[in-house]
Short mmCIF file of C-alpha atoms in Angstrom, two decimals:
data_model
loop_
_atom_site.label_atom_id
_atom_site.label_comp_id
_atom_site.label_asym_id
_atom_site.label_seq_id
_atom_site.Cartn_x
_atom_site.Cartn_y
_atom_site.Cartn_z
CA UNK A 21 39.33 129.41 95.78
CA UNK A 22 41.62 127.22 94.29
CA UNK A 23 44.53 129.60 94.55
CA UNK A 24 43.61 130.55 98.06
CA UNK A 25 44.40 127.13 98.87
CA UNK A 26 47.45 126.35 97.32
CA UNK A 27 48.46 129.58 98.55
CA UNK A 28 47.58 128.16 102.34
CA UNK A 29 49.34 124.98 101.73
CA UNK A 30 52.50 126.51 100.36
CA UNK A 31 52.27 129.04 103.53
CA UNK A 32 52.29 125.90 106.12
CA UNK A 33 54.89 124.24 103.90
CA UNK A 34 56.84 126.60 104.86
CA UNK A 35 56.37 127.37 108.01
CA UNK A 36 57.22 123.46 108.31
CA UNK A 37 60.56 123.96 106.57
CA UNK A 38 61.35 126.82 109.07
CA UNK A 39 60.91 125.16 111.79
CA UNK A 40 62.35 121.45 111.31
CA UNK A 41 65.01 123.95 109.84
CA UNK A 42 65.37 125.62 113.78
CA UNK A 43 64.86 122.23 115.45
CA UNK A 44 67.64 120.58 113.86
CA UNK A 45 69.96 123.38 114.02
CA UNK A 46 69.57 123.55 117.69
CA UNK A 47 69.39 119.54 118.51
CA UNK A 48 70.73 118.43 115.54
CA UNK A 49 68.91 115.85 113.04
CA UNK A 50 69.10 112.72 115.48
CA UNK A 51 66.73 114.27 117.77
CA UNK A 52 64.69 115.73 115.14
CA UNK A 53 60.69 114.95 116.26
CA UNK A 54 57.76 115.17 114.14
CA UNK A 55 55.80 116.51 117.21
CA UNK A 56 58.11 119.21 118.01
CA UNK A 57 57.79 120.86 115.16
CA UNK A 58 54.41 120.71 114.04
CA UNK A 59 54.02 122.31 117.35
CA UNK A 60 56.85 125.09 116.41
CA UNK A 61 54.71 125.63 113.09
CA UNK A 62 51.66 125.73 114.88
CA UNK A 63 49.72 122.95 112.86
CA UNK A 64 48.22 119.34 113.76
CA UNK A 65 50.64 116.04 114.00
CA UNK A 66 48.68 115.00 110.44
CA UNK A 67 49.88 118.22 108.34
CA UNK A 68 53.39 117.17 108.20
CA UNK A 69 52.16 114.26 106.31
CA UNK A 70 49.74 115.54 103.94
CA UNK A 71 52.17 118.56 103.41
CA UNK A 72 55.73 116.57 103.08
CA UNK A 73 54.92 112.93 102.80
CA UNK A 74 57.03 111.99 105.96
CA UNK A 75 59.77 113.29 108.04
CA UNK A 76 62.37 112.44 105.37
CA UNK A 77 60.97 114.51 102.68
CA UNK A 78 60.86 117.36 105.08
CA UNK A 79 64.28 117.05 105.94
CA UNK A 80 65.60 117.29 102.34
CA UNK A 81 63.74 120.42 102.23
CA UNK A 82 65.79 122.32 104.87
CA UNK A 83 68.69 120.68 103.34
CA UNK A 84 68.02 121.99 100.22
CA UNK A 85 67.70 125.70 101.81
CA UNK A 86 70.86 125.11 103.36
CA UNK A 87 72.02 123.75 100.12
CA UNK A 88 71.36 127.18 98.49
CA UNK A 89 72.94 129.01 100.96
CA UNK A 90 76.18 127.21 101.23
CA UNK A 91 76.25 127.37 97.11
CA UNK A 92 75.85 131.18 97.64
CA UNK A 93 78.39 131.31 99.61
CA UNK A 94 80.91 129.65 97.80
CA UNK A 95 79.64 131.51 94.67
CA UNK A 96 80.69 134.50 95.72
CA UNK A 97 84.07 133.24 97.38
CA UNK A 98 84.73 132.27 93.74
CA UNK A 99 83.97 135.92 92.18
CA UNK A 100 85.92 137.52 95.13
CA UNK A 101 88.95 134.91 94.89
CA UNK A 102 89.46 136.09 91.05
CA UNK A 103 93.06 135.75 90.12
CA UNK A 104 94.50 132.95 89.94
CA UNK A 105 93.04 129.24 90.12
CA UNK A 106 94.93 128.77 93.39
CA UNK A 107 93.26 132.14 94.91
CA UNK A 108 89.54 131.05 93.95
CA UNK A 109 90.01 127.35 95.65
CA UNK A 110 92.02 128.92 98.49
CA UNK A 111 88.47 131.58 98.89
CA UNK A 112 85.87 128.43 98.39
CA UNK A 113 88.06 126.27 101.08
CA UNK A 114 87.84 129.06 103.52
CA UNK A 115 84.04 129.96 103.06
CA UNK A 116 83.54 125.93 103.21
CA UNK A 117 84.84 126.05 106.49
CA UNK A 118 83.57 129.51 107.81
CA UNK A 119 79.75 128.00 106.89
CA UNK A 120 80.34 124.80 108.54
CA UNK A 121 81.38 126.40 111.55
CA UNK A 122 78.18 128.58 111.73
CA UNK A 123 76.29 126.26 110.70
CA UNK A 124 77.21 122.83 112.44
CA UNK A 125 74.23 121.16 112.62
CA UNK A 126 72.02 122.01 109.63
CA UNK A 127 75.60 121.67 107.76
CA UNK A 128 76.32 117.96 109.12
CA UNK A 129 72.34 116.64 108.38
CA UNK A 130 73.52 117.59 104.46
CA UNK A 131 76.22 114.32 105.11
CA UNK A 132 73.82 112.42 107.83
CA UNK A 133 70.55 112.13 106.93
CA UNK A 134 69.53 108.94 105.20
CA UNK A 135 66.44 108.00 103.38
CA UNK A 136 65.02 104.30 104.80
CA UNK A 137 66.22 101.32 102.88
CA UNK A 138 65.35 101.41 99.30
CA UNK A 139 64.18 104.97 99.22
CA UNK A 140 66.09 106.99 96.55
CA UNK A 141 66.90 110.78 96.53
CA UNK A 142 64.40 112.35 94.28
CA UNK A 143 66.28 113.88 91.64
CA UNK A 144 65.54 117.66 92.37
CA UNK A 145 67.76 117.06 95.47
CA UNK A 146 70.48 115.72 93.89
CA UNK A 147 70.17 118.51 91.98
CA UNK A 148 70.44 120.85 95.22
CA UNK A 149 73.59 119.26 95.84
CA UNK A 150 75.24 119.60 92.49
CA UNK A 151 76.64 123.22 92.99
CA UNK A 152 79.35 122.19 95.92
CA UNK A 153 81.10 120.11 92.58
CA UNK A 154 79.95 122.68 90.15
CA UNK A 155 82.19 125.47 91.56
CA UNK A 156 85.09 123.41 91.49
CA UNK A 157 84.81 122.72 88.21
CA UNK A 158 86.37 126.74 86.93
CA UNK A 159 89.44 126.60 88.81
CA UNK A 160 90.66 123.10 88.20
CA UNK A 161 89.69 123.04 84.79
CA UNK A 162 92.53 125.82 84.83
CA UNK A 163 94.96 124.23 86.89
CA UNK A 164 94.86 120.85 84.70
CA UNK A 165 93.53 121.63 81.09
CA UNK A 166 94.98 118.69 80.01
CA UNK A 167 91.72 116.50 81.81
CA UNK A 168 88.60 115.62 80.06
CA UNK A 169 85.38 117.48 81.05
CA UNK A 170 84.54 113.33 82.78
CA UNK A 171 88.11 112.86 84.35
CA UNK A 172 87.44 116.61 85.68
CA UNK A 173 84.16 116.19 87.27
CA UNK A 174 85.66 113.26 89.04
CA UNK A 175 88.64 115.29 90.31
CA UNK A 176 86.61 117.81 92.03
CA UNK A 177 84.22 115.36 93.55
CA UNK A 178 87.58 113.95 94.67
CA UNK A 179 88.65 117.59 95.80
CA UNK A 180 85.58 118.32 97.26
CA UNK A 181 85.43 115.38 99.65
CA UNK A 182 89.15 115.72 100.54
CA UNK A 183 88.78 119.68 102.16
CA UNK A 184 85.48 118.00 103.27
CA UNK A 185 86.99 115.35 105.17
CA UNK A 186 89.47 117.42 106.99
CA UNK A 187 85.98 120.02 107.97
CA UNK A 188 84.41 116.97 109.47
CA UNK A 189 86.61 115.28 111.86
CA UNK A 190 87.84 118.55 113.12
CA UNK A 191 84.04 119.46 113.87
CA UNK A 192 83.23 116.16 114.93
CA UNK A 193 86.22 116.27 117.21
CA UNK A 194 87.12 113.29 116.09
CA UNK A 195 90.80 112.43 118.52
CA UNK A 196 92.56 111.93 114.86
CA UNK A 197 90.69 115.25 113.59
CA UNK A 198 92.60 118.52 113.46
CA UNK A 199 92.03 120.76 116.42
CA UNK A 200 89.82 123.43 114.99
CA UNK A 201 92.42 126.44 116.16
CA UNK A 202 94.34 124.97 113.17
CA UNK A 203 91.26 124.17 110.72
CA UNK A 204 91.49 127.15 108.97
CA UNK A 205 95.74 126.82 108.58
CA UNK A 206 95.59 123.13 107.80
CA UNK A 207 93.23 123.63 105.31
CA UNK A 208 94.88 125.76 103.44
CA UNK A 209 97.98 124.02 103.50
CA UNK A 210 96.20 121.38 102.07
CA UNK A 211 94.34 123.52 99.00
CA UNK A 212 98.01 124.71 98.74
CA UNK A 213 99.44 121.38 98.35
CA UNK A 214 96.87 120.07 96.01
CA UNK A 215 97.04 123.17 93.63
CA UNK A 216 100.74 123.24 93.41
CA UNK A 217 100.90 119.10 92.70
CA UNK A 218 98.54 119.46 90.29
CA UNK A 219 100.35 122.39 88.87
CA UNK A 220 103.48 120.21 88.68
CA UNK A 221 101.26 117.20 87.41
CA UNK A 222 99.91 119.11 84.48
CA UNK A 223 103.41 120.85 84.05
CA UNK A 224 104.70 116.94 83.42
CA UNK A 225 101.99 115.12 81.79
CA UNK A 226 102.81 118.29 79.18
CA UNK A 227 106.23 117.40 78.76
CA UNK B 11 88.82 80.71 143.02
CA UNK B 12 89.72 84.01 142.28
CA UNK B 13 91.65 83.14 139.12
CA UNK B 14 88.20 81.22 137.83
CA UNK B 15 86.10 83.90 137.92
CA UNK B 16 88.39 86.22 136.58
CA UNK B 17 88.66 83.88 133.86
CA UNK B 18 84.96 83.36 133.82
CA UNK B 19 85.04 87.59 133.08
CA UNK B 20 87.23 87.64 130.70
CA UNK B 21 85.31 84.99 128.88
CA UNK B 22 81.92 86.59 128.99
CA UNK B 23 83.91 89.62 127.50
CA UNK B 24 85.32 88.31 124.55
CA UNK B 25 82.11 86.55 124.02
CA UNK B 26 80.36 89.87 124.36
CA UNK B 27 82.73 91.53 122.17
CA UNK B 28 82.45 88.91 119.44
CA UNK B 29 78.77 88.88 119.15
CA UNK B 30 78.45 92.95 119.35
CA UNK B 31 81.25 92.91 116.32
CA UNK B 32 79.10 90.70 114.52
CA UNK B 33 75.94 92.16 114.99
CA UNK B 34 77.40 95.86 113.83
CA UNK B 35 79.17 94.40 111.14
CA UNK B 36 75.50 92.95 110.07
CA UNK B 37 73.13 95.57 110.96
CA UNK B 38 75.25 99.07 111.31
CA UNK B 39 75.77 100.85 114.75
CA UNK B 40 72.39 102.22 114.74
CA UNK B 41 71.05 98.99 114.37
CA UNK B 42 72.49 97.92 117.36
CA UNK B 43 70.59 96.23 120.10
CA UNK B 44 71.43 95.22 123.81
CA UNK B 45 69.45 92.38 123.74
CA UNK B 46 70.50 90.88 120.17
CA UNK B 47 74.14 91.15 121.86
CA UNK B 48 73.35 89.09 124.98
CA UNK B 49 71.30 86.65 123.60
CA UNK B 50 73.73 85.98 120.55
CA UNK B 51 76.54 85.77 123.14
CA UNK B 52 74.44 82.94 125.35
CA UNK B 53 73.99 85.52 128.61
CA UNK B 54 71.70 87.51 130.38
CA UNK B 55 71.16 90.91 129.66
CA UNK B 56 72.54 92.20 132.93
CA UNK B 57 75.37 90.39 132.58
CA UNK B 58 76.09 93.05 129.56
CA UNK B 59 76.44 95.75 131.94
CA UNK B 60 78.21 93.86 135.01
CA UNK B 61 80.73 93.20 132.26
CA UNK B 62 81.65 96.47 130.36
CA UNK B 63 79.18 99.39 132.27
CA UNK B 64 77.03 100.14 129.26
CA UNK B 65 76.51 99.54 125.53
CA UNK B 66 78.97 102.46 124.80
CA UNK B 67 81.58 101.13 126.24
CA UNK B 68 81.43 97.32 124.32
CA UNK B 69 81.01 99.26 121.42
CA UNK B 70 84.60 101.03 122.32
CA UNK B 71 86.20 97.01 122.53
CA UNK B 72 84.24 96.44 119.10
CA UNK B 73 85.79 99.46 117.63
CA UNK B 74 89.80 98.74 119.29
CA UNK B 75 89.67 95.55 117.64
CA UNK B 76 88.68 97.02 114.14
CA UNK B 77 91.24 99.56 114.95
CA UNK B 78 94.00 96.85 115.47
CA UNK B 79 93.54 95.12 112.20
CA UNK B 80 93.39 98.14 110.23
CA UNK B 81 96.69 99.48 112.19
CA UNK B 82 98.18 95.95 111.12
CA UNK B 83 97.03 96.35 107.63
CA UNK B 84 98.28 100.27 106.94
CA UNK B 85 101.47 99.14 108.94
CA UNK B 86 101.90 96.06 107.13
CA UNK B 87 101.38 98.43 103.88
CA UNK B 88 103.78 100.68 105.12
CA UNK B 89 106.40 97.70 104.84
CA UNK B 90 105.78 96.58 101.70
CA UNK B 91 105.57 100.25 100.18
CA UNK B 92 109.38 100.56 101.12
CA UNK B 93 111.22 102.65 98.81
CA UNK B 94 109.53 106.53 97.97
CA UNK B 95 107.80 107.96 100.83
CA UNK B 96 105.24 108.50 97.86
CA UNK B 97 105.31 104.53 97.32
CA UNK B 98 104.69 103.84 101.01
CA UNK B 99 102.12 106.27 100.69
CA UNK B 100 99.95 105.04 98.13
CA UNK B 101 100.30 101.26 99.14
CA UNK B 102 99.24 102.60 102.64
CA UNK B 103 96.30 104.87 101.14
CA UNK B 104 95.23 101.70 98.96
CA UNK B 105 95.00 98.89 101.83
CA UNK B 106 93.11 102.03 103.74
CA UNK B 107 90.51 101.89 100.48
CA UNK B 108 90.61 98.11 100.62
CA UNK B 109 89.81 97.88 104.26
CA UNK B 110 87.27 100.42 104.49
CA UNK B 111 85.35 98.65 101.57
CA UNK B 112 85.81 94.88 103.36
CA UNK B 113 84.68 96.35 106.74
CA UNK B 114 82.04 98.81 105.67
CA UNK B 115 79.84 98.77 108.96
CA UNK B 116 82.42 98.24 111.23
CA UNK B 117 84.78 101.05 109.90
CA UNK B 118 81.81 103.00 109.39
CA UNK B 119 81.40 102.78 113.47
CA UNK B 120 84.34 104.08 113.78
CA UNK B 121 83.53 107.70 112.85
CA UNK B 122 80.17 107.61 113.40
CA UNK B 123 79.94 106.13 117.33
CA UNK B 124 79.39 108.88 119.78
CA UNK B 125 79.48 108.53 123.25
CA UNK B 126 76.38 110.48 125.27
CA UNK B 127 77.11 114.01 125.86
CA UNK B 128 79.56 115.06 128.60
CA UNK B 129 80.68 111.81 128.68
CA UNK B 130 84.17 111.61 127.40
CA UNK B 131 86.80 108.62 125.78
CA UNK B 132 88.57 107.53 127.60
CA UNK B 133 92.02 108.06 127.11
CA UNK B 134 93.01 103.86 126.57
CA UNK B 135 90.60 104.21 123.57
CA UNK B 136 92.25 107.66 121.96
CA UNK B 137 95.24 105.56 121.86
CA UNK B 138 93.98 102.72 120.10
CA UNK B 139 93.12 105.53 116.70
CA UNK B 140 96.74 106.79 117.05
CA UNK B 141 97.72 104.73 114.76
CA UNK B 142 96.13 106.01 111.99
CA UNK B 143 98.35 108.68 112.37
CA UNK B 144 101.76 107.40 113.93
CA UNK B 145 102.18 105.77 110.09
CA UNK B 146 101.67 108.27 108.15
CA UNK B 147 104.81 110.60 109.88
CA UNK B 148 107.95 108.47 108.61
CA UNK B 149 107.00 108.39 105.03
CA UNK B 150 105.49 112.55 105.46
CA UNK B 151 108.97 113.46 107.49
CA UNK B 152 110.81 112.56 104.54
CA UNK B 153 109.11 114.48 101.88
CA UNK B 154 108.88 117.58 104.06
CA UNK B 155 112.08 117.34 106.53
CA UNK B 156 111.66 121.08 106.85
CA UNK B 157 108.58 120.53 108.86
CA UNK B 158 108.84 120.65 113.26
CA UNK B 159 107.38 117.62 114.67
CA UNK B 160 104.21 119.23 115.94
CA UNK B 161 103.59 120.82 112.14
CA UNK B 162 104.32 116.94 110.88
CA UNK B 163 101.55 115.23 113.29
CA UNK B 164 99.33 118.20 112.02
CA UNK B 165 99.87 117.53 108.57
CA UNK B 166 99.46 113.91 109.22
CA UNK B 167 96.02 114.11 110.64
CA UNK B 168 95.13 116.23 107.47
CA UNK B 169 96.52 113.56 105.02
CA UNK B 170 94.46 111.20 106.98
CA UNK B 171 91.54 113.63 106.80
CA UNK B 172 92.00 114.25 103.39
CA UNK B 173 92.03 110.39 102.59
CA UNK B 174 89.19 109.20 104.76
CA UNK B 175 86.84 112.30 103.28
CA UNK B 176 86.70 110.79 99.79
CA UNK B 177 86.71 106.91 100.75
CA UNK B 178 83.44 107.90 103.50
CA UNK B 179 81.25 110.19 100.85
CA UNK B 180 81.90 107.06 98.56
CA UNK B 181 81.04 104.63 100.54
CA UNK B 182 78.21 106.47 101.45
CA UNK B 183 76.75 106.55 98.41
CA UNK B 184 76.72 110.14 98.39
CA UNK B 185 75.77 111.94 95.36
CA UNK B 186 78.67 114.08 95.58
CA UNK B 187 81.12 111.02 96.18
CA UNK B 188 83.43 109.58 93.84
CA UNK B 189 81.34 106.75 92.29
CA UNK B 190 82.78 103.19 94.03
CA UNK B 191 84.38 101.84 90.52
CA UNK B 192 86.82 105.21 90.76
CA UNK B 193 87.47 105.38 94.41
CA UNK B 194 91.13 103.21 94.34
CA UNK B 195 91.92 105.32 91.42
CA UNK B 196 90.77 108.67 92.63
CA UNK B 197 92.52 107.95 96.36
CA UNK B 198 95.28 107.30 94.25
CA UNK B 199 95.55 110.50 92.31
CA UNK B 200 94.54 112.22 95.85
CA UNK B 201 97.37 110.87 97.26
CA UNK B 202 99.48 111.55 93.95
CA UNK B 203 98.75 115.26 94.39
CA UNK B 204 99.33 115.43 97.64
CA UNK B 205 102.32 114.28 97.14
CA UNK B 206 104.22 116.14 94.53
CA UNK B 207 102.81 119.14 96.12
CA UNK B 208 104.48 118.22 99.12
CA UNK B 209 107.73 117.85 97.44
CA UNK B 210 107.50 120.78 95.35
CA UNK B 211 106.61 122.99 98.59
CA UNK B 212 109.81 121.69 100.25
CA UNK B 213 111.79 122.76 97.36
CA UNK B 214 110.18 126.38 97.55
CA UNK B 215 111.11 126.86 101.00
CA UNK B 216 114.08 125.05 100.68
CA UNK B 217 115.17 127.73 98.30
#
């Protein structure tokens, strides 16, 4: 019996995630109602809440899917982009983009969504997000061997939130963004100029 | 007569403008409220939308004046960080940090306003964020003379891109942001990068 009803629970759980999941990809996660997709899953207004606490909570749930599946994808950039440091960033920066583009909505709640005042992320989230700095971490620990593991963490966050900075305005067509016919091009000029200053900035802090 | 009411207008406006500035820098753009703005501004609410058309469009004034003191303070940077292109670079990058952190909400606004669907800025407004740009292509002309203008202004709204991607996940909060007590360090190193890379990819293709 017991099992039965976990079993039920994790069932409309996810049928939950699924469809907040196809409710924010189509109207993104500002028009995201409870209503709409309790009806999309099929279940009563109240099951959201005794399945997910609230809204929130359900919304770092399909974040966390698309979590996984942006991590997967820049996994396997980074096994396909083997070579040199350069070539693996240069891979990760392009499948960054690519998913972004496919993905535009569910990819932007990742950045939107906020918990209410005074809510933190539960760490298993933070977790979820870990991987898009955890990639990084190969290549530029190649490019600048001179850095400590800390001073290299905070050089890929800093990395990271560069390429992602350029992904955003472009998609947010933003008037100071960069069209997206050149995203792809000006991105990798900019992976190119990173990876060759910090080339030249190991090749003089070794001198 | 004429001249009176006209003045009467303009006065309501900058009244208008003053309390809507206020009230975002206090409460965010989300938190913004029609009625908060009229009543802090001593007017009815109709008067809101006899004076600008819609909420929208005060929140465009809000955002040209934010844009006008951060274009004086990157220009005035710009000035002082005469010398290296990389100088006037980083002092320009560090007053960007500096007013982004003093301005939170009201920078914040900047990115994150969006005008209702199909309805488009208009085109007084795109100028007012072209200077974000115009400052950046004197000091980026010099370390890459090889460039064409349109490649410059392209690589000028990445550098921006690149810039403003770190200092927003930071200020954020995000988990994958640089943590606030790194940020003026990490822009710097950013910028750094960015930098040398530039100079070293001129001297490739100069080759």
């Amino acid at each position: 019996m017991g099992n039965t009803r976990d079993e039920k629970r994790a069932a409309l759980r996810s049928r939950l995630i699924e469809a907040a999941e196809d409710q924010i990809a189509r109207h993104g996660i500002g028009g995201l109602k409870a209503r709409a997709v309790t009806t999309q899953a099929g279940c009563a207004l109240g099951a959201l809440y005794t399945a997910f606490e609230d809204l929130d909570m359900l919304i770092l749930h399909v974040n966390a899917r698309t979590l996984e599946r942006l991590g997967s994808a820049l996994k396997s950039a980074l096994g396909e982009g083997q070579g040199t440091p350069a070539q693996a960033l240069q891979a990760m920066a392009r499948a960054y983009v690519d998913f972004a583009c496919a993905n535009r909505a569910l990819w932007i709640a990742l950045f939107e969504h906020r918990l209410p005042e005074g809510v933190e992320t539960p760490d298993w989230h933070k977790q979820d997000h870990a991987v898009l700095i955890e990639v990084l971490i190969g290549p530029l620990s190649q490019l600048r061997p001179d850095l400590a593991q800390e001073a290299l963490v905070l050089r890929a966050r800093t990395t990271f939130a560069a390429v992602h900075g350029v992904v955003l305005l472009a998609l947010q067509g933003r008037f100071v963004g960069v069209p997206m016919a050149q995203l792809h091009a000006e991105v990798a000029a900019l992976v190119e100029t990173m990876t060759r200053g910090s080339e030249r900035g190991q090749a003089e802090t070794a001198r």
